[in-house]
Amino acid sequence: MNIEFPVFSTKTPGVAETFDMSDPVSRKKYFQAKCGQEIEKLKIFFDQGNTFIAYFLGKKNSGKGTYCKLFSEIVGEERIVHLSVGDLVRQANEDAKDAAKLAEIEQFMEKNYRGYMSISECINALLSRDVGSLLPTEFILALTKMEIAKHPRKAIFLDGFPRKMDQISYSLYFRDLINYRQDPDMFILIDIPNTIIDARIKSRVICPICHTPRNTNLLRTKEIGYDKEKKEFYLICDNPQCTGYGKERMVGKEGDDKGIEAIKDRLATDEALIEKAYGIYGVPKILLRNSVPLAQKETVDSYELTPEFVYSYEESSGQVQVQEKPWTLKDDQGKEVYSLMPPPVVVSMIKQMAKILEL
Ligand SMILES: [Zn+2]
């Protein structure tokens, strides 16, 4: 990306305790320690019947879903909804095949749709295989409005809109287009190096039986195996509910070894969208960054950094040795960086949000 987001310091004076980010109880204490005041104010804001709408703009695989999940874990699931526009278009494409549901869509559109294509032309586009590129933006907006109406009094994280460059200016008027009361709106922009996405894709694995996702180097299981023939290490499923517990070898998906190759165009578009949104005046922006330059390590606590696991095989004992260290890699500008775990990114989101909402 051509813009560099500022590094947000999550170091909090007086908090010397370390926290385990993967443990929900410890994580709760972590959020209390790092942004407890802001969380309280946000809860009061919601309790008073206020909501907001946030346009989430981040590259594919930048962790939007994870951030939303953590946020709802903090303020309460009943208070927010994460809407993926891509998902809701796909759902509408399914619904349109059902006569009763189609009638419901048509009825809603009679009252709410305004655009250059007729409703029946839009429905034809909706039913086509190439729904993503044929459906006009005005119809997508109306579909989004229809979905939003199902979640009254909830703050909305809108993901996947704008998705194309020509949709950017719609986002400026989005709140008005969907009659979203007078609630505040904001952009949440995520800056994550492609190198991080690439490395994550290359080492992600799942259990063939229970489909638990893990990452060979970044999110390990308890037991690690070593394949002498292929000279490679692999994770062994440790999901207690899985019939493969303690023995099933986790595997990568076909094509994952090529990393971001298959999504390069998408990433480039996402990047251009973020840059464009960054330059917009009048809509407040939350800037999130996933990486921290090595030189700025003092702005974060070491347990907030994504660890990397390095394995070695001991021939004599037949044991796999595991070493844990902070994961470092080069970002897209060639600068050596750490990758942040999701919780500190959410801390920076909450603090910036409280400021925007003037809490
Ligand atoms: Zn399993």
Short mmCIF file of C-alpha atoms and ligand atoms in Angstrom, two decimals:
data_model
loop_
_atom_site.label_atom_id
_atom_site.label_comp_id
_atom_site.label_asym_id
_atom_site.label_seq_id
_atom_site.Cartn_x
_atom_site.Cartn_y
_atom_site.Cartn_z
CA MET A 1 0.00 0.00 0.00
CA ASN A 2 1.15 3.55 -0.68
CA ILE A 3 0.01 4.89 2.67
CA GLU A 4 1.42 3.79 5.98
CA PHE A 5 -0.94 3.79 8.94
CA PRO A 6 0.43 5.10 12.25
CA VAL A 7 1.56 2.55 14.82
CA PHE A 8 -0.92 2.48 17.69
CA SER A 9 0.65 1.95 21.07
CA THR A 10 -1.16 -0.60 23.23
CA LYS A 11 1.39 -0.35 26.00
CA THR A 12 -0.56 0.70 29.10
CA PRO A 13 1.20 2.31 32.04
CA GLY A 14 0.65 0.35 35.24
CA VAL A 15 -0.26 -2.91 33.50
CA ALA A 16 2.63 -5.26 34.16
CA GLU A 17 0.64 -8.49 34.09
CA THR A 18 0.94 -10.75 31.06
CA PHE A 19 -2.10 -12.31 29.44
CA ASP A 20 -2.81 -15.42 27.43
CA MET A 21 -4.53 -14.28 24.25
CA SER A 22 -5.89 -17.70 23.39
CA ASP A 23 -7.66 -18.12 26.73
CA PRO A 24 -11.11 -16.41 26.87
CA VAL A 25 -10.89 -15.66 30.62
CA SER A 26 -7.40 -14.19 30.40
CA ARG A 27 -8.41 -12.31 27.25
CA LYS A 28 -11.31 -10.68 29.06
CA LYS A 29 -8.94 -9.46 31.77
CA TYR A 30 -6.61 -8.22 29.06
CA PHE A 31 -9.30 -6.06 27.46
CA GLN A 32 -10.31 -4.72 30.87
CA ALA A 33 -6.71 -3.79 31.61
CA LYS A 34 -6.04 -2.21 28.25
CA CYS A 35 -9.30 -0.42 27.44
CA GLY A 36 -11.72 -1.08 30.31
CA GLN A 37 -12.87 2.54 30.48
CA GLU A 38 -13.71 2.70 26.80
CA ILE A 39 -15.57 -0.62 27.00
CA GLU A 40 -17.73 0.69 29.86
CA LYS A 41 -18.55 3.85 27.91
CA LEU A 42 -19.38 1.83 24.79
CA LYS A 43 -21.75 -0.37 26.79
CA ILE A 44 -23.53 2.69 28.18
CA PHE A 45 -23.71 4.09 24.65
CA PHE A 46 -25.47 0.91 23.49
CA ASP A 47 -27.65 0.71 26.59
CA GLN A 48 -28.97 4.17 25.85
CA GLY A 49 -30.27 2.86 22.54
CA ASN A 50 -27.49 4.26 20.35
CA THR A 51 -25.92 2.41 17.46
CA PHE A 52 -23.52 3.15 14.63
CA ILE A 53 -22.62 1.86 11.24
CA ALA A 54 -19.04 0.96 10.38
CA TYR A 55 -17.78 0.19 6.89
CA PHE A 56 -15.13 -2.41 7.29
CA LEU A 57 -12.49 -2.17 4.59
CA GLY A 58 -9.66 -4.65 4.67
CA LYS A 59 -8.07 -7.04 2.25
CA LYS A 60 -9.32 -10.56 1.87
CA ASN A 61 -8.02 -12.62 4.81
CA SER A 62 -7.10 -9.54 6.82
CA GLY A 63 -9.01 -10.79 9.87
CA LYS A 64 -12.23 -8.75 9.64
CA GLY A 65 -14.33 -11.66 10.89
CA THR A 66 -12.01 -12.25 13.84
CA TYR A 67 -12.04 -8.58 14.87
CA CYS A 68 -15.84 -8.48 14.73
CA LYS A 69 -16.08 -11.64 16.77
CA LEU A 70 -13.76 -10.29 19.45
CA PHE A 71 -15.65 -7.00 19.52
CA SER A 72 -18.97 -8.76 20.05
CA GLU A 73 -17.35 -10.93 22.73
CA ILE A 74 -16.45 -7.70 24.54
CA VAL A 75 -19.60 -5.58 24.23
CA GLY A 76 -22.17 -8.36 23.90
CA GLU A 77 -23.30 -10.30 20.87
CA GLU A 78 -26.81 -8.86 21.04
CA ARG A 79 -25.50 -5.36 20.38
CA ILE A 80 -23.81 -5.74 17.04
CA VAL A 81 -24.21 -7.50 13.74
CA HIS A 82 -21.51 -8.30 11.19
CA LEU A 83 -23.03 -8.09 7.71
CA SER A 84 -21.11 -9.47 4.79
CA VAL A 85 -22.59 -8.00 1.63
CA GLY A 86 -21.11 -10.85 -0.42
CA ASP A 87 -22.89 -13.38 1.81
CA LEU A 88 -26.18 -11.58 1.66
CA VAL A 89 -26.09 -11.38 -2.15
CA ARG A 90 -25.37 -15.11 -2.26
CA GLN A 91 -28.25 -15.70 0.16
CA ALA A 92 -30.58 -13.57 -1.97
CA ASN A 93 -29.50 -15.57 -5.01
CA GLU A 94 -30.62 -18.72 -3.14
CA ASP A 95 -33.81 -17.12 -1.80
CA ALA A 96 -34.83 -15.92 -5.27
CA LYS A 97 -35.21 -19.56 -6.34
CA ASP A 98 -37.98 -19.97 -3.77
CA ALA A 99 -41.32 -18.50 -4.88
CA ALA A 100 -42.43 -17.23 -1.47
CA LYS A 101 -39.07 -15.67 -0.65
CA LEU A 102 -38.82 -14.16 -4.11
CA ALA A 103 -42.22 -12.50 -3.63
CA GLU A 104 -40.93 -11.03 -0.37
CA ILE A 105 -37.88 -9.59 -2.12
CA GLU A 106 -40.01 -8.15 -4.92
CA GLN A 107 -42.40 -6.57 -2.45
CA PHE A 108 -39.57 -4.93 -0.59
CA MET A 109 -38.03 -3.66 -3.82
CA GLU A 110 -41.30 -2.08 -5.03
CA LYS A 111 -41.07 0.23 -2.04
CA ASN A 112 -37.34 0.63 -1.62
CA TYR A 113 -35.48 0.17 -4.89
CA ARG A 114 -34.41 3.08 -7.07
CA GLY A 115 -32.11 2.52 -10.02
CA TYR A 116 -31.47 2.33 -13.73
CA MET A 117 -32.50 -1.30 -14.23
CA SER A 118 -36.06 -2.51 -13.71
CA ILE A 119 -36.80 -4.77 -10.76
CA SER A 120 -37.46 -7.73 -13.05
CA GLU A 121 -34.13 -7.17 -14.84
CA CYS A 122 -32.45 -7.04 -11.43
CA ILE A 123 -34.13 -10.27 -10.39
CA ASN A 124 -32.86 -11.91 -13.59
CA ALA A 125 -29.36 -10.72 -12.75
CA LEU A 126 -29.83 -11.96 -9.19
CA LEU A 127 -30.74 -15.41 -10.49
CA SER A 128 -27.81 -15.59 -12.89
CA ARG A 129 -24.59 -17.41 -12.15
CA ASP A 130 -22.59 -14.26 -12.52
CA VAL A 131 -24.60 -12.42 -9.89
CA GLY A 132 -21.53 -10.66 -8.49
CA SER A 133 -20.79 -8.68 -11.63
CA LEU A 134 -24.29 -8.28 -13.12
CA LEU A 135 -26.23 -7.03 -10.13
CA PRO A 136 -26.36 -3.22 -10.07
CA THR A 137 -25.05 -1.44 -6.99
CA GLU A 138 -28.44 0.21 -6.37
CA PHE A 139 -30.04 -3.22 -6.03
CA ILE A 140 -27.27 -4.44 -3.73
CA LEU A 141 -27.89 -1.39 -1.55
CA ALA A 142 -31.59 -2.17 -1.38
CA LEU A 143 -30.82 -5.80 -0.47
CA THR A 144 -28.54 -4.53 2.29
CA LYS A 145 -31.28 -2.25 3.51
CA MET A 146 -33.66 -5.22 3.59
CA GLU A 147 -31.18 -7.18 5.70
CA ILE A 148 -30.44 -4.27 8.04
CA ALA A 149 -34.16 -3.89 8.72
CA LYS A 150 -34.01 -7.37 10.29
CA HIS A 151 -31.56 -6.13 12.95
CA PRO A 152 -33.11 -3.11 14.60
CA ARG A 153 -31.19 -1.31 17.35
CA LYS A 154 -27.92 -3.02 16.54
CA ALA A 155 -24.63 -1.48 15.54
CA ILE A 156 -23.62 -2.67 12.10
CA PHE A 157 -20.25 -3.74 10.79
CA LEU A 158 -20.66 -3.75 7.06
CA ASP A 159 -18.15 -5.93 5.31
CA GLY A 160 -17.77 -6.13 1.55
CA PHE A 161 -19.17 -2.75 0.60
CA PRO A 162 -17.79 -0.81 -1.19
CA ARG A 163 -16.26 -3.68 -3.12
CA LYS A 164 -15.54 -1.91 -6.39
CA MET A 165 -14.02 1.50 -7.04
CA ASP A 166 -17.24 2.91 -8.48
CA GLN A 167 -19.06 2.00 -5.26
CA ILE A 168 -16.87 4.20 -3.09
CA SER A 169 -18.98 7.32 -3.51
CA TYR A 170 -22.12 5.37 -2.60
CA SER A 171 -20.57 4.72 0.79
CA LEU A 172 -20.53 8.47 1.40
CA TYR A 173 -24.32 8.51 1.27
CA PHE A 174 -24.88 4.99 2.46
CA ARG A 175 -26.37 6.04 5.77
CA ASP A 176 -28.95 8.18 3.96
CA LEU A 177 -29.59 5.58 1.28
CA ILE A 178 -30.58 3.02 3.83
CA ASN A 179 -32.38 5.50 6.14
CA TYR A 180 -30.07 4.49 8.90
CA ARG A 181 -31.43 7.05 11.36
CA GLN A 182 -28.99 9.76 12.37
CA ASP A 183 -26.49 7.31 13.78
CA PRO A 184 -22.80 8.01 13.41
CA ASP A 185 -20.96 6.19 10.66
CA MET A 186 -17.27 5.50 10.20
CA PHE A 187 -14.75 3.67 8.09
CA ILE A 188 -12.61 0.98 9.66
CA LEU A 189 -9.57 0.53 7.45
CA ILE A 190 -7.11 -2.31 7.92
CA ASP A 191 -3.51 -2.19 6.87
CA ILE A 192 -1.94 -5.62 6.60
CA PRO A 193 1.09 -6.51 4.48
CA ASN A 194 0.45 -9.02 1.68
CA THR A 195 3.46 -10.92 2.94
CA ILE A 196 1.56 -11.76 6.15
CA ILE A 197 -1.52 -12.94 4.24
CA ASP A 198 0.71 -14.97 1.94
CA ALA A 199 2.56 -16.67 4.80
CA ARG A 200 -0.71 -17.44 6.61
CA ILE A 201 -2.26 -19.07 3.54
CA LYS A 202 0.84 -21.14 2.86
CA SER A 203 0.95 -22.69 6.31
CA ARG A 204 -2.75 -23.06 7.11
CA VAL A 205 -4.02 -26.59 7.63
CA ILE A 206 -7.22 -28.34 8.68
CA CYS A 207 -8.10 -31.68 10.24
CA PRO A 208 -9.57 -33.88 7.46
CA ILE A 209 -12.11 -35.27 9.96
CA CYS A 210 -13.36 -32.36 12.11
CA HIS A 211 -12.13 -29.50 9.87
CA THR A 212 -10.60 -27.58 12.78
CA PRO A 213 -8.40 -24.90 11.20
CA ARG A 214 -4.84 -24.38 12.43
CA ASN A 215 -1.58 -23.08 11.14
CA THR A 216 1.53 -25.22 11.13
CA ASN A 217 3.90 -22.42 12.16
CA LEU A 218 1.59 -19.86 13.72
CA LEU A 219 -1.17 -21.75 15.52
CA ARG A 220 -0.02 -25.16 16.57
CA THR A 221 -1.69 -28.12 18.22
CA LYS A 222 -0.34 -29.94 21.26
CA GLU A 223 1.38 -32.69 19.32
CA ILE A 224 3.65 -32.31 16.33
CA GLY A 225 4.57 -35.14 14.01
CA TYR A 226 7.54 -35.56 11.69
CA ASP A 227 7.37 -37.17 8.28
CA LYS A 228 10.82 -38.64 7.67
CA GLU A 229 10.19 -39.37 4.03
CA LYS A 230 9.00 -35.88 3.11
CA LYS A 231 11.21 -34.30 5.77
CA GLU A 232 8.34 -32.16 7.00
CA PHE A 233 6.59 -31.43 10.29
CA TYR A 234 2.84 -31.67 10.67
CA LEU A 235 0.21 -30.93 13.30
CA ILE A 236 -1.84 -33.67 14.93
CA CYS A 237 -5.49 -32.86 15.65
CA ASP A 238 -6.10 -32.07 19.33
CA ASN A 239 -9.81 -31.38 19.23
CA PRO A 240 -11.21 -33.59 22.04
CA GLN A 241 -14.49 -33.96 20.10
CA CYS A 242 -12.70 -35.34 17.04
CA THR A 243 -12.45 -39.07 16.35
CA GLY A 244 -8.97 -38.32 15.06
CA TYR A 245 -7.90 -36.82 18.40
CA GLY A 246 -4.21 -37.38 19.00
CA LYS A 247 -3.62 -39.22 15.71
CA GLU A 248 -5.09 -37.43 12.68
CA ARG A 249 -2.59 -35.53 10.58
CA MET A 250 -3.70 -32.02 9.63
CA VAL A 251 -3.33 -31.13 5.97
CA GLY A 252 -3.14 -28.06 3.73
CA LYS A 253 -5.72 -27.26 1.07
CA GLU A 254 -4.82 -27.75 -2.56
CA GLY A 255 -3.39 -24.57 -4.01
CA ASP A 256 -2.58 -23.04 -0.62
CA ASP A 257 1.11 -23.64 -1.27
CA LYS A 258 0.87 -20.91 -3.90
CA GLY A 259 -0.13 -18.37 -1.23
CA ILE A 260 -1.74 -15.14 -2.46
CA GLU A 261 -1.16 -15.98 -6.14
CA ALA A 262 -4.83 -16.82 -6.73
CA ILE A 263 -6.18 -13.70 -5.00
CA LYS A 264 -3.65 -11.16 -6.25
CA ASP A 265 -6.17 -9.14 -8.29
CA ARG A 266 -8.62 -9.06 -5.40
CA LEU A 267 -5.89 -7.86 -3.03
CA ALA A 268 -4.89 -5.10 -5.45
CA THR A 269 -8.51 -3.89 -5.71
CA ASP A 270 -8.91 -4.04 -1.94
CA GLU A 271 -5.76 -2.03 -1.53
CA ALA A 272 -6.94 0.63 -3.99
CA LEU A 273 -10.28 0.83 -2.17
CA ILE A 274 -8.57 1.37 1.18
CA GLU A 275 -6.34 4.08 -0.26
CA LYS A 276 -9.34 5.82 -1.80
CA ALA A 277 -11.35 5.62 1.44
CA TYR A 278 -8.36 6.92 3.35
CA GLY A 279 -8.53 10.15 1.37
CA ILE A 280 -12.22 10.78 2.00
CA TYR A 281 -13.19 13.81 4.08
CA GLY A 282 -16.18 13.98 6.40
CA VAL A 283 -16.45 10.33 7.39
CA PRO A 284 -14.40 9.53 10.51
CA LYS A 285 -11.82 6.78 10.10
CA ILE A 286 -10.41 4.10 12.35
CA LEU A 287 -7.00 3.00 11.15
CA LEU A 288 -5.92 -0.48 12.14
CA ARG A 289 -2.59 -2.00 11.40
CA ASN A 290 -1.63 -5.57 11.83
CA SER A 291 2.12 -5.15 11.87
CA VAL A 292 4.66 -3.32 14.01
CA PRO A 293 8.17 -2.48 12.80
CA LEU A 294 10.88 -4.16 14.85
CA ALA A 295 12.24 -0.71 15.67
CA GLN A 296 8.96 0.18 17.41
CA LYS A 297 8.72 -2.88 19.60
CA GLU A 298 8.41 -0.75 22.75
CA THR A 299 4.90 0.37 21.67
CA VAL A 300 3.47 -3.10 22.38
CA ASP A 301 3.82 -5.88 24.95
CA SER A 302 5.63 -8.97 23.78
CA TYR A 303 2.66 -11.28 24.45
CA GLU A 304 0.69 -9.21 21.92
CA LEU A 305 2.93 -10.38 19.10
CA THR A 306 2.09 -13.42 17.00
CA PRO A 307 4.47 -16.21 17.93
CA GLU A 308 6.07 -18.53 15.44
CA PHE A 309 6.88 -22.15 16.18
CA VAL A 310 10.08 -23.62 14.92
CA TYR A 311 10.45 -27.39 14.95
CA SER A 312 13.43 -29.66 14.93
CA TYR A 313 13.64 -33.44 14.89
CA GLU A 314 15.87 -35.27 17.28
CA GLU A 315 17.03 -38.45 15.56
CA SER A 316 18.22 -40.22 18.73
CA SER A 317 14.96 -39.88 20.70
CA GLY A 318 12.58 -39.63 17.75
CA GLN A 319 11.11 -36.54 19.40
CA VAL A 320 10.08 -33.23 17.86
CA GLN A 321 11.49 -30.21 19.67
CA VAL A 322 9.43 -27.02 19.61
CA GLN A 323 10.86 -23.56 19.93
CA GLU A 324 8.66 -20.47 20.23
CA LYS A 325 9.74 -17.01 19.16
CA PRO A 326 8.06 -13.82 17.92
CA TRP A 327 7.29 -14.15 14.24
CA THR A 328 9.14 -11.60 12.13
CA LEU A 329 8.95 -11.05 8.41
CA LYS A 330 9.41 -8.38 5.80
CA ASP A 331 6.40 -6.21 4.99
CA ASP A 332 5.55 -5.10 1.44
CA GLN A 333 8.08 -2.27 1.67
CA GLY A 334 10.79 -4.64 2.80
CA LYS A 335 10.75 -3.41 6.38
CA GLU A 336 11.22 -6.04 9.10
CA VAL A 337 7.99 -6.31 11.12
CA TYR A 338 6.18 -8.30 13.80
CA SER A 339 2.61 -9.38 13.26
CA LEU A 340 0.13 -8.41 15.97
CA MET A 341 -2.32 -10.90 17.42
CA PRO A 342 -5.99 -9.93 16.92
CA PRO A 343 -6.70 -8.64 20.51
CA PRO A 344 -4.28 -5.67 20.43
CA VAL A 345 -5.71 -4.67 17.04
CA VAL A 346 -9.17 -4.68 18.63
CA VAL A 347 -7.87 -2.58 21.56
CA SER A 348 -6.75 0.06 19.10
CA MET A 349 -10.13 -0.19 17.34
CA ILE A 350 -12.07 0.32 20.59
CA LYS A 351 -9.95 3.30 21.65
CA GLN A 352 -10.30 5.03 18.28
CA MET A 353 -14.03 4.24 18.20
CA ALA A 354 -14.62 5.78 21.65
CA LYS A 355 -12.93 8.93 20.42
CA ILE A 356 -15.02 9.12 17.24
CA LEU A 357 -18.24 8.56 19.20
CA GLU A 358 -17.07 11.21 21.68
CA LEU A 359 -17.55 8.92 24.64
ZN ZN B 1 -9.93 -33.43 14.06
#
